Coordinates of C-alpha atoms in Angstrom, one line a residue:
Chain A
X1 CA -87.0 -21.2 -37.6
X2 CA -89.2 -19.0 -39.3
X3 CA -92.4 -17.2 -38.5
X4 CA -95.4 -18.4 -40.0
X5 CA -98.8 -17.0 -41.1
X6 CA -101.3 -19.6 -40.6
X7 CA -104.5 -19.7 -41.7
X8 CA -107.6 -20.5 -40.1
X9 CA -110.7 -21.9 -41.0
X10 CA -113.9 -22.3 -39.0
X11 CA -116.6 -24.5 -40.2
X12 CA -120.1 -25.4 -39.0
X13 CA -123.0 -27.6 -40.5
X14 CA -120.7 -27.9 -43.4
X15 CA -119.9 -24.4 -44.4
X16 CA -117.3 -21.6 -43.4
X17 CA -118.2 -19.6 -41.1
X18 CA -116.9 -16.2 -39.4
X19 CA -117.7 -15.7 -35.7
X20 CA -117.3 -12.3 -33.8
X21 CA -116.5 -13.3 -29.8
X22 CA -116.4 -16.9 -30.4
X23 CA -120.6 -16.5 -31.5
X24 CA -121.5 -17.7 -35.6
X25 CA -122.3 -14.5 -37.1
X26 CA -122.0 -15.2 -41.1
X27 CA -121.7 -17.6 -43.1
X28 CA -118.2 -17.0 -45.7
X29 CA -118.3 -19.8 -48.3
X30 CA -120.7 -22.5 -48.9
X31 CA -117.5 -24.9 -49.7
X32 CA -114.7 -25.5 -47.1
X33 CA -112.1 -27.5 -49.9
X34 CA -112.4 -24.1 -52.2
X35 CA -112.0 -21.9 -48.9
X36 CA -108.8 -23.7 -47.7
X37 CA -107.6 -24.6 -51.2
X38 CA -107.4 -20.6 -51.7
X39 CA -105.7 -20.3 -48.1
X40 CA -103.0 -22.6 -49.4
X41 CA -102.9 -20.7 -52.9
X42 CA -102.3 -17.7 -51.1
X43 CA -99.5 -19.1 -49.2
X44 CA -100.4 -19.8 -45.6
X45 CA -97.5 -21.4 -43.9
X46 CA -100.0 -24.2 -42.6
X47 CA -104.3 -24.0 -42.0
X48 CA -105.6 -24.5 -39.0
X49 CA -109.6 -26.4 -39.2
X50 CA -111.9 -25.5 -36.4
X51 CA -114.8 -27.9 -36.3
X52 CA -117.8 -26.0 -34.7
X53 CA -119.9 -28.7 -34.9
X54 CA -121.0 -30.7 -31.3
X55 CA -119.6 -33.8 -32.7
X56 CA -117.2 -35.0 -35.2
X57 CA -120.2 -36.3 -38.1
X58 CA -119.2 -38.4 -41.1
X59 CA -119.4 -35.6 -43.4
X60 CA -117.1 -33.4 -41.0
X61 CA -114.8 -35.8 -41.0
X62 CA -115.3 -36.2 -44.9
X63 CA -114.9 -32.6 -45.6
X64 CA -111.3 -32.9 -43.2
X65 CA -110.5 -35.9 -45.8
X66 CA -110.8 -33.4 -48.7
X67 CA -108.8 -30.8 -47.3
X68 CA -105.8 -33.1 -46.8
X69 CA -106.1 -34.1 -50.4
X70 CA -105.8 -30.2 -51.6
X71 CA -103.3 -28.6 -49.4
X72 CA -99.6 -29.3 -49.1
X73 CA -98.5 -27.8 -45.9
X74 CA -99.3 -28.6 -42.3
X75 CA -103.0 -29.4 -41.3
X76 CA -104.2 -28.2 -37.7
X77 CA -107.2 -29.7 -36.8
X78 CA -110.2 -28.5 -33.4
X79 CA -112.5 -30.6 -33.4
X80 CA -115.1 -32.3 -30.4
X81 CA -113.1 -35.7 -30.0
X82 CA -114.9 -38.4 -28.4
X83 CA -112.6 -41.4 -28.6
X84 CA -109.3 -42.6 -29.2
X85 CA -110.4 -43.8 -32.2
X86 CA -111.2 -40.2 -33.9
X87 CA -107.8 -38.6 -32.8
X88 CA -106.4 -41.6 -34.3
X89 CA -108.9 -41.7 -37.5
X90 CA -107.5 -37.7 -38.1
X91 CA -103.9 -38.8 -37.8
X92 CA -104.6 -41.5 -40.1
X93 CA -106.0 -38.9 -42.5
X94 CA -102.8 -36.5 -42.4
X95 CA -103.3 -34.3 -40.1
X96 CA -100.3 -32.9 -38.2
X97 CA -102.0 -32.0 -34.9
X98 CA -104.6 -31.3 -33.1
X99 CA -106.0 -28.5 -31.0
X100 CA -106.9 -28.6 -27.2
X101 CA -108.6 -26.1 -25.5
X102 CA -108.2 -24.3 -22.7
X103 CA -108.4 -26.3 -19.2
X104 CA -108.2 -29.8 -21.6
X105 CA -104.6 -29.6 -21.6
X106 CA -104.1 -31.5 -18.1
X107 CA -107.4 -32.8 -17.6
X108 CA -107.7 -34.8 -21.1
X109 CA -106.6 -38.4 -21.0
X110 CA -107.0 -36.9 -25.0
X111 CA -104.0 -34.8 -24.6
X112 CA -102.0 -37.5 -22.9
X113 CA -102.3 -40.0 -25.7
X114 CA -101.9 -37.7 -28.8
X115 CA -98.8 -36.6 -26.7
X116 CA -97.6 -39.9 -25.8
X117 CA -98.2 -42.0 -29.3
X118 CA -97.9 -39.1 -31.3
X119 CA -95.4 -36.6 -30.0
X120 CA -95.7 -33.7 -28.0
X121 CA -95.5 -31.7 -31.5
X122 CA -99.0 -33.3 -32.3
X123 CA -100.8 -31.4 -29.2
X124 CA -101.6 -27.6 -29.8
X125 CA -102.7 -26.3 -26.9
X126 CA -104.9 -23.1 -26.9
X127 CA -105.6 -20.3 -23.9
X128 CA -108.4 -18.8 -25.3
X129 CA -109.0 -15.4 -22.8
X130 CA -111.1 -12.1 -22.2
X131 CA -109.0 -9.5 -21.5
X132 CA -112.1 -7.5 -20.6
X133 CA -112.2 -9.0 -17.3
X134 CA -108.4 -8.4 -15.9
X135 CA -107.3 -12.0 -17.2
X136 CA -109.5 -14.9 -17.2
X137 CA -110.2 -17.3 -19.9
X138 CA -112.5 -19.4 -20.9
X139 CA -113.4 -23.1 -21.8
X140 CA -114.0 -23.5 -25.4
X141 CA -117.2 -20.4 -26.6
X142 CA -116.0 -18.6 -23.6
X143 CA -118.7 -20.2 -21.1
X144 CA -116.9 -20.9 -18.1
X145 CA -113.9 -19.0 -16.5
X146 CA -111.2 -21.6 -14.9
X147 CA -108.5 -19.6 -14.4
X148 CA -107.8 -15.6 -13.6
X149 CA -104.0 -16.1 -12.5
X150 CA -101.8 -15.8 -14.7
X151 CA -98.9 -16.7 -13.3
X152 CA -100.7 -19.9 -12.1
X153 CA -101.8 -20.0 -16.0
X154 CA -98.1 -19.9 -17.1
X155 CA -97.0 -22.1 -14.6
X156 CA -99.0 -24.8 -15.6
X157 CA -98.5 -24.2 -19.3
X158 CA -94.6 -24.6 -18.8
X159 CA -95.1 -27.9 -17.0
X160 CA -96.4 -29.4 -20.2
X161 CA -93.2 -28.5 -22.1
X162 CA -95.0 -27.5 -25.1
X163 CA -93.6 -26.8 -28.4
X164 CA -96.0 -24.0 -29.2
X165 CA -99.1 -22.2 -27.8
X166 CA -101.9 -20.7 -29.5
X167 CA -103.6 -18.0 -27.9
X168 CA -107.0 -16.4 -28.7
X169 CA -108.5 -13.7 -27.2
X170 CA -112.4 -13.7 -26.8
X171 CA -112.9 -10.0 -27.2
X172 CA -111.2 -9.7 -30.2
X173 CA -112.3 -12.6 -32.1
X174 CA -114.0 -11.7 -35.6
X175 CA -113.8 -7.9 -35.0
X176 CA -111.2 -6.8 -37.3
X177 CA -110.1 -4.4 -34.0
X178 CA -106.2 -4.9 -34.7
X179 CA -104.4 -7.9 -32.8
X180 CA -104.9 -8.0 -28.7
X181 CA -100.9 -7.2 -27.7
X182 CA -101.2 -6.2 -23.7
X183 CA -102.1 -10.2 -22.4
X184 CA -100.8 -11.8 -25.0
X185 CA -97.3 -10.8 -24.8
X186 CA -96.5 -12.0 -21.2
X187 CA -97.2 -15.2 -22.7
X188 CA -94.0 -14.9 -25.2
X189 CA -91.1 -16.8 -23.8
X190 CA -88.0 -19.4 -24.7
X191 CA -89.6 -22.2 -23.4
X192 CA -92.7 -22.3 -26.1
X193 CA -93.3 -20.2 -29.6
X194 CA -97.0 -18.3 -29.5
X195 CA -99.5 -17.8 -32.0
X196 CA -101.6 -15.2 -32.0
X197 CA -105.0 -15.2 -33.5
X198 CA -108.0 -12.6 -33.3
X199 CA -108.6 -9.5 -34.6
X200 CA -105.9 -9.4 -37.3
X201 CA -107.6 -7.0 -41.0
X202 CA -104.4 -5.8 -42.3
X203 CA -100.7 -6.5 -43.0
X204 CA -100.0 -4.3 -40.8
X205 CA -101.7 -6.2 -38.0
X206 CA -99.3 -9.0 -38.7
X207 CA -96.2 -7.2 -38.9
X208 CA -97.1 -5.8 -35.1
X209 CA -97.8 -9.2 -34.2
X210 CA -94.5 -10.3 -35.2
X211 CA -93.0 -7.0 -33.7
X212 CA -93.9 -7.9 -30.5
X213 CA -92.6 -11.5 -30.3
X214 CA -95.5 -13.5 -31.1
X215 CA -93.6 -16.7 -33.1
X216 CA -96.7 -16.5 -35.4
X217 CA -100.3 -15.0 -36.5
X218 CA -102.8 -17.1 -37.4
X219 CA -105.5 -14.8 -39.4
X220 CA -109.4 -16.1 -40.4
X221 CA -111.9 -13.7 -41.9
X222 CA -108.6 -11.3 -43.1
X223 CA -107.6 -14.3 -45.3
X224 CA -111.3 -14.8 -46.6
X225 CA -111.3 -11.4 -47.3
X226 CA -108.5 -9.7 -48.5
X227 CA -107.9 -11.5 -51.6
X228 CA -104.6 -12.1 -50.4
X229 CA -103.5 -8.8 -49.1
X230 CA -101.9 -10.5 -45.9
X231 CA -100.0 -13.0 -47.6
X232 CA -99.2 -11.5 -51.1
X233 CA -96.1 -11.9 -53.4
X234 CA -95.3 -8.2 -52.6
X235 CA -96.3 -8.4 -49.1
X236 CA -94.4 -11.4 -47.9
X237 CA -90.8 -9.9 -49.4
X238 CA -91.7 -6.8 -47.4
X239 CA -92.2 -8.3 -44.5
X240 CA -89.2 -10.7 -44.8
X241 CA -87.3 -7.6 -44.5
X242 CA -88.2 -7.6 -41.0
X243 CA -89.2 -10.9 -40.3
X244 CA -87.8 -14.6 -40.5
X245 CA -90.8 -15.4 -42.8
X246 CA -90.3 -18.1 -45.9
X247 CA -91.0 -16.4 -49.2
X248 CA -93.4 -16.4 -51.4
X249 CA -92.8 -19.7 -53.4
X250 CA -95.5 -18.8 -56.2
X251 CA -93.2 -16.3 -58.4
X252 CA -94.8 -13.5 -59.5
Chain B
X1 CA -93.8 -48.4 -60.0
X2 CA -93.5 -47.0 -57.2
X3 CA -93.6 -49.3 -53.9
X4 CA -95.0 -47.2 -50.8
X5 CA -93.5 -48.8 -47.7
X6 CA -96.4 -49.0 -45.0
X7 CA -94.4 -49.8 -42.1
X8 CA -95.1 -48.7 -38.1
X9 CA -96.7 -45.2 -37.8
X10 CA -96.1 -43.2 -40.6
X11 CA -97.6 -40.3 -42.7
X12 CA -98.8 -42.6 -45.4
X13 CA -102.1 -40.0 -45.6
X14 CA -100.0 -37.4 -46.8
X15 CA -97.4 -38.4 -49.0
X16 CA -100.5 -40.9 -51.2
X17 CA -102.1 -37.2 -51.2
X18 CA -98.8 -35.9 -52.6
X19 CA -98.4 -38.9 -55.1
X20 CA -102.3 -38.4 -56.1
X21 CA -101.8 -35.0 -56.5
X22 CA -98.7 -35.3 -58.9
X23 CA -100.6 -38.0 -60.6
X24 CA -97.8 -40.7 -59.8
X25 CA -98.6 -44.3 -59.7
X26 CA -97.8 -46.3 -57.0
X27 CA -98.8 -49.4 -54.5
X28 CA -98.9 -49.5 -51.1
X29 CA -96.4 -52.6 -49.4
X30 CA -95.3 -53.8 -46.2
X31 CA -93.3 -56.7 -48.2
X32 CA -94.6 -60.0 -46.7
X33 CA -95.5 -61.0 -50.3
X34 CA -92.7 -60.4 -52.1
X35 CA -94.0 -58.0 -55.1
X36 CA -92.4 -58.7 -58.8
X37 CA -90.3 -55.9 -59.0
X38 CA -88.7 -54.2 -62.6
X39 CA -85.3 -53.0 -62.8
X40 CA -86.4 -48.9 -62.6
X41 CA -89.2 -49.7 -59.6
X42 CA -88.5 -46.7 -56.7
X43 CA -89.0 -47.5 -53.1
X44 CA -90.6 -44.9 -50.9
X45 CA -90.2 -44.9 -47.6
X46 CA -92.7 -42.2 -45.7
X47 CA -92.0 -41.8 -41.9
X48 CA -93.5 -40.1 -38.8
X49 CA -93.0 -41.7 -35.6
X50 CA -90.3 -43.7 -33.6
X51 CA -87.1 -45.1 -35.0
X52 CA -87.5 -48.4 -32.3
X53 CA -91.2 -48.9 -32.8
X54 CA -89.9 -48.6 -37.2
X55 CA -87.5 -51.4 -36.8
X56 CA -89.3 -53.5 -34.2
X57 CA -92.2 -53.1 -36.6
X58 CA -93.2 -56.7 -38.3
X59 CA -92.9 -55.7 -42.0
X60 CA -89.4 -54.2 -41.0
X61 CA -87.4 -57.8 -41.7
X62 CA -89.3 -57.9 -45.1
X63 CA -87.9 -54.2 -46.1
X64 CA -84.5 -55.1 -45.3
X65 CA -84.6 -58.3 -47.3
X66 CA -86.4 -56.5 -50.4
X67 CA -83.3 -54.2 -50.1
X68 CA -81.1 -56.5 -49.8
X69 CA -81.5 -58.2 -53.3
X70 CA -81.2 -54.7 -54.8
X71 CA -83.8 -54.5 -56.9
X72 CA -84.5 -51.0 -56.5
X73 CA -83.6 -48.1 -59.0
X74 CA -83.8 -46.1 -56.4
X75 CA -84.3 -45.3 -52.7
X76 CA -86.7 -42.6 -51.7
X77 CA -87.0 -41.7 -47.6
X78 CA -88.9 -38.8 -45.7
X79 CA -88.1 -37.8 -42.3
X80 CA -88.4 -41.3 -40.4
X81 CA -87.7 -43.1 -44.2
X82 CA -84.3 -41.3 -44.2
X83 CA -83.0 -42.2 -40.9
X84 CA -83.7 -45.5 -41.4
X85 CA -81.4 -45.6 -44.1
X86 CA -78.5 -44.9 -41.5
X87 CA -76.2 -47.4 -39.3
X88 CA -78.4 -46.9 -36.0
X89 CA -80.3 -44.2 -33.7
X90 CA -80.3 -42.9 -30.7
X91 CA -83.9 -43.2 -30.2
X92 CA -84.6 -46.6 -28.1
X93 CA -84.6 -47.3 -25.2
X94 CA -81.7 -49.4 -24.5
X95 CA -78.8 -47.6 -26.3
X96 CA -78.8 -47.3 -30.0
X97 CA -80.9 -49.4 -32.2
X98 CA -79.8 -50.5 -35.6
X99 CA -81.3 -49.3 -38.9
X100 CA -81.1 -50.5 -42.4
X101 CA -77.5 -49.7 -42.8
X102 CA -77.0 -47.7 -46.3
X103 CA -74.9 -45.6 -44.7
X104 CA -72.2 -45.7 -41.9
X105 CA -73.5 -42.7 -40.0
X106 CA -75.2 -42.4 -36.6
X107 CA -78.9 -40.7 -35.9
X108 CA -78.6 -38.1 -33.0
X109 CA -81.0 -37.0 -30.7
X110 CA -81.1 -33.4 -31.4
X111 CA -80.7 -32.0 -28.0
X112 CA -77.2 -32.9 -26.5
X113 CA -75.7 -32.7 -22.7
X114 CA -74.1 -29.5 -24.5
X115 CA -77.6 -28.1 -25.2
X116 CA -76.5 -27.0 -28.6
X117 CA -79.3 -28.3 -30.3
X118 CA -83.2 -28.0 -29.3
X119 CA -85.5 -30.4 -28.2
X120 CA -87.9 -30.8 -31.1
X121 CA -87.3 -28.8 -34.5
X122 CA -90.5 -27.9 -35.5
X123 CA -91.3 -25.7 -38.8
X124 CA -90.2 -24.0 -41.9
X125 CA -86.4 -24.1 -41.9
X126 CA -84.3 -22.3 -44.7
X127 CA -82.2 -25.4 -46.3
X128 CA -79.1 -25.5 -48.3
X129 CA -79.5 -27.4 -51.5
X130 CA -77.7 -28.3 -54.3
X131 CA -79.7 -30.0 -57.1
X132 CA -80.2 -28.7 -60.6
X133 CA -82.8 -26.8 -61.4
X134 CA -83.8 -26.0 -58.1
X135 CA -82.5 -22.9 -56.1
X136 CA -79.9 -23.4 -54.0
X137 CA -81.6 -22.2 -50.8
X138 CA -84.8 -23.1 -50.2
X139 CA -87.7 -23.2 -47.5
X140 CA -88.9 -26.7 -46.4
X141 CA -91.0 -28.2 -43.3
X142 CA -89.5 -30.0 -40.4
X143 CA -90.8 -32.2 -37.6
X144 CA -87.6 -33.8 -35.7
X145 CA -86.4 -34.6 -32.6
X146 CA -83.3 -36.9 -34.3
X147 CA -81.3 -36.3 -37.0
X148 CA -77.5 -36.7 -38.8
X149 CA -75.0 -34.1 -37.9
X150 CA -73.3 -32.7 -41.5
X151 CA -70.1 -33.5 -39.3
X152 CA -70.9 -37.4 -39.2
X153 CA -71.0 -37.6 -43.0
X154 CA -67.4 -37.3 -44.2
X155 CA -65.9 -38.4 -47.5
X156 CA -65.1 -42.1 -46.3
X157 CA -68.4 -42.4 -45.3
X158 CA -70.4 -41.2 -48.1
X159 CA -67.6 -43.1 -50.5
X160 CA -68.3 -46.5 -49.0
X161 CA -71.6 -45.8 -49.2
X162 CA -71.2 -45.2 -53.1
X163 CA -72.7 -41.9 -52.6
X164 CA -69.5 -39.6 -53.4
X165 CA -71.2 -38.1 -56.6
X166 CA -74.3 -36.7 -54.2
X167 CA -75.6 -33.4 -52.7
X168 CA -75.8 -33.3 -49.2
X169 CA -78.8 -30.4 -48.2
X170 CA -78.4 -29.3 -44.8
X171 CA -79.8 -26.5 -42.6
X172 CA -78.4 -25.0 -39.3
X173 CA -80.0 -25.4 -35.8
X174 CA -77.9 -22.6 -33.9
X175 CA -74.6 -23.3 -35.1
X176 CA -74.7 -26.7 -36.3
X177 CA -75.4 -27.9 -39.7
X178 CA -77.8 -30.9 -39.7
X179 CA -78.0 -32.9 -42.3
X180 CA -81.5 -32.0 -44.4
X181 CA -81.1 -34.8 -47.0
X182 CA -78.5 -36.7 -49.3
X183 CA -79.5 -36.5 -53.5
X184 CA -77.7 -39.2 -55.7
X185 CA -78.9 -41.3 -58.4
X186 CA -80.0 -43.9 -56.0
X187 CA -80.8 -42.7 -52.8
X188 CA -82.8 -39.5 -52.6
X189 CA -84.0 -39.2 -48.7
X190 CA -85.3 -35.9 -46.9
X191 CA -85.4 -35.0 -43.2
X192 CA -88.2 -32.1 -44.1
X193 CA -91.5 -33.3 -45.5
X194 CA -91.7 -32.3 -48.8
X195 CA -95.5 -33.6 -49.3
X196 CA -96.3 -30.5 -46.7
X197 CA -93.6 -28.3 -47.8
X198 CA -96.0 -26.4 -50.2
X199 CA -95.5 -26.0 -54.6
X200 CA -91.9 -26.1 -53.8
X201 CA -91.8 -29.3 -52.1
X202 CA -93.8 -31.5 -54.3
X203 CA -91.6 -30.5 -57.3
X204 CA -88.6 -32.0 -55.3
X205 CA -91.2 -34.5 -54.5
X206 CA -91.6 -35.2 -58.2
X207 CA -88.1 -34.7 -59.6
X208 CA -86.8 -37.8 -56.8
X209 CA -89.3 -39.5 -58.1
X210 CA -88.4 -39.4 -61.6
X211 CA -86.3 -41.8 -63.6

């Protein structure tokens, strides 16, 4: 199995956005298909879509549509479902899986039918946490705290027999700080693979993610840009020296 | 012409994204009516989902029967689309559950009593290949929780088959090698998903495709 650098694409009222502590600070590109289209060029091992909007809209939904038809690896999708019928109009579309956040994972009848009719590969679950305050995270825009134990946190988490985990830290979201590696890491264990996400600028970043046992990095505003620095031709065969990473498949 | 099998669940989305992509022409079929098909038409069987809910699925007797008058150049199958191609499958319920038959090998569940294997195999996986013009080790995308042991796939198998001239790809879960896909003139099926295994795995996507 090989580590993978994911990328990850937020969008809101149609356009990409970055956010800094889960809050829409700037707006990145005016066209989603050309921002994940480049993600793919620059060889993210799959793209995670986070929907910002309150609801999933026609021309959300449209713009997930496009995506699918432009990139040819695994397609993540966070989005505000509302019915059956979405989750099942995004797997309909091509999407791989989709994203539940923090304190959805048991308390969704959601999570319970992607899990059920499509797999318990479908379901990514997400602890999204601010490491400010001891550990607590946060539903979804880090409004509510409903949880500070950790070990009660893990517990629950290993009930669900996850595949994978994706974890983002509040505090370090859209700051280009370096990668949050004290929480995160009690997380990494044999029974689930984590994914790290927040904070990540430079190559670097993502070979100390790695270093520490995080599975995966999932990167946003590093990947919009860096013109490729995390995922380069020169980069990747770098980092395969230390890393089970795939290589580069565009030759340069 | 490419037929498109639309059977039970299946990632039918992604591999008409591929085909649109490559610019190949194809139609979408579950059978019931009996297309006109030419001597070099493909069949493309796409997959995600259970093996029982594939066969118990309604178009499922009409598959069989288009296969059975052989009038396909060639087989294609992805993940689901391969291991229907085998004897049976451990995935049902009640036992094992027959498949199409083009080959006299069982479908595993992954994770045995020995605990060898793991539950679900999940992501990019290094995979042993052996097709011309393509490198012989390559990385490709996997979503399984079945599959065909390399071990199940000896030389009397593959012979009665009439599949003695092909490649068999494989990767390794710990020690084991699992079967990542048989390449012959006729039958060209994947476990991986080449439509979201990146460049790399829409050429292969393209070359079984091509007559």
């Amino acid at each position: 199995m090989t580590s993978r650098i994911i990328g990850v694409v937020l969008i809101k009222d149609n356009v990409v956005v970055q956010t800094t502590n889960f809050n829409v600070t700037n707006i990145i590109h005016a066209d989603p298909i050309f921002a994940t289209r480049k993600m793919y060029k620059d060889e993210a091992d799959e793209i995670i879509v986070i929907d910002l909007n309150g609801q999933i809209t026609n021309s959300s939904y449209s713009i997930i549509k496009k995506i699918l038809t432009h990139v040819f690896v695994p397609v993540t999708i966070s989005a505000p479902f509302r019915s059956r019928h979405e989750i099942d109009l995004m797997f309909q579309a091509g999407v791989e899986r989709l994203i539940f956040n923090s304190g959805f994972w048991q308390l969704s009848d959601y999570f319970s039918y992607v899990s059920d009719k499509y797999g318990m590969q479908a379901v990514l679950p997400v602890l999204e946490y601010r490491s400010a305050m001891g550990f607590s995270h946060t539903i979804y825009r880090g409004s509510t705290v409903i949880h500070s134990d950790i070990h009660q946190c893990k517990k629950m988490l290993d009930s669900l027999r996850i595949p994978e985990l994706l974890m983002i830290p509040i505090d370090h979201d859209g700051t280009f700080s370096s990668p949050e590696l004290v929480y995160s890491t009690r997380f990494i264990c044999n029974r689930y693979q984590t994914i790290l996400f927040g904070g990540i600028s430079t190559a670097k970043d993502i070979t100390s993610v790695l270093d520490e046992g995080h599975t995966s990095v999932a990167i946003g505003n590093a990947f919009h840009y860096s013109e490729g620095i995390c995922t380069s031709f020169k980069y990747r065969s770098c980092l395969r020296a230390r890393h089970n990473v795939r290589p580069p498949s565009i030759k340069e | 012409m490419i037929h498109l099998y639309k059977g039970a669940a299946s990632n039918l989305a992604s591999v008409c994204n591929a085909l649109d992509y490559l610019n190949l022409e194809y139609h979408v079929t579950d059978f019931s009516d009996s297309p006109g098909c030419q001597a070099d038409d493909i069949l493309l069987m796409p997959g995600v989902g259970s093996f029982e809910a594939a066969v118990n699925h309604a178009s499922f007797p009409h598959l069989k029967k288009a296969l059975s008058q052989g009038r396909f150049f060639r087989v294609v199958g992805i993940c689901l689309g391969m291991q229907l191609c085998f004897d049976c499958s451990e995935e049902a319920e009640k036992g094992n559950i027959d498949g199409i038959g083009l080959i006299s090998a069982p479908v595993r569940r992954l994770k045995d009593d020995e605990n060898i294997f793991c539950d679900t195999s999940v992501g990019w996986h290094k995979t042993s290949m052996n097709i011309e013009g393509f490198p012989e080790h390559d990385y490709f995308y996997y979503v399984h929780s079945y599959g065909v042991r390399c071990d199940d796939l000896n030389k009397s198998v593959l012979t009665s088959a009439g599949l003695c001239n092909s490649s068999i790809l494989h990767y390794n879960i710990n020690d084991t090698q699992v079967c990542a896909g048989i390449w012959s003139d006729s039958l060209r099926i994947f476990q991986f998903h080449p439509e979201k295994s990146g460049e790399n795995g829409l050429q292969l996507l393209s070359r079984a495709l091509e007559r």
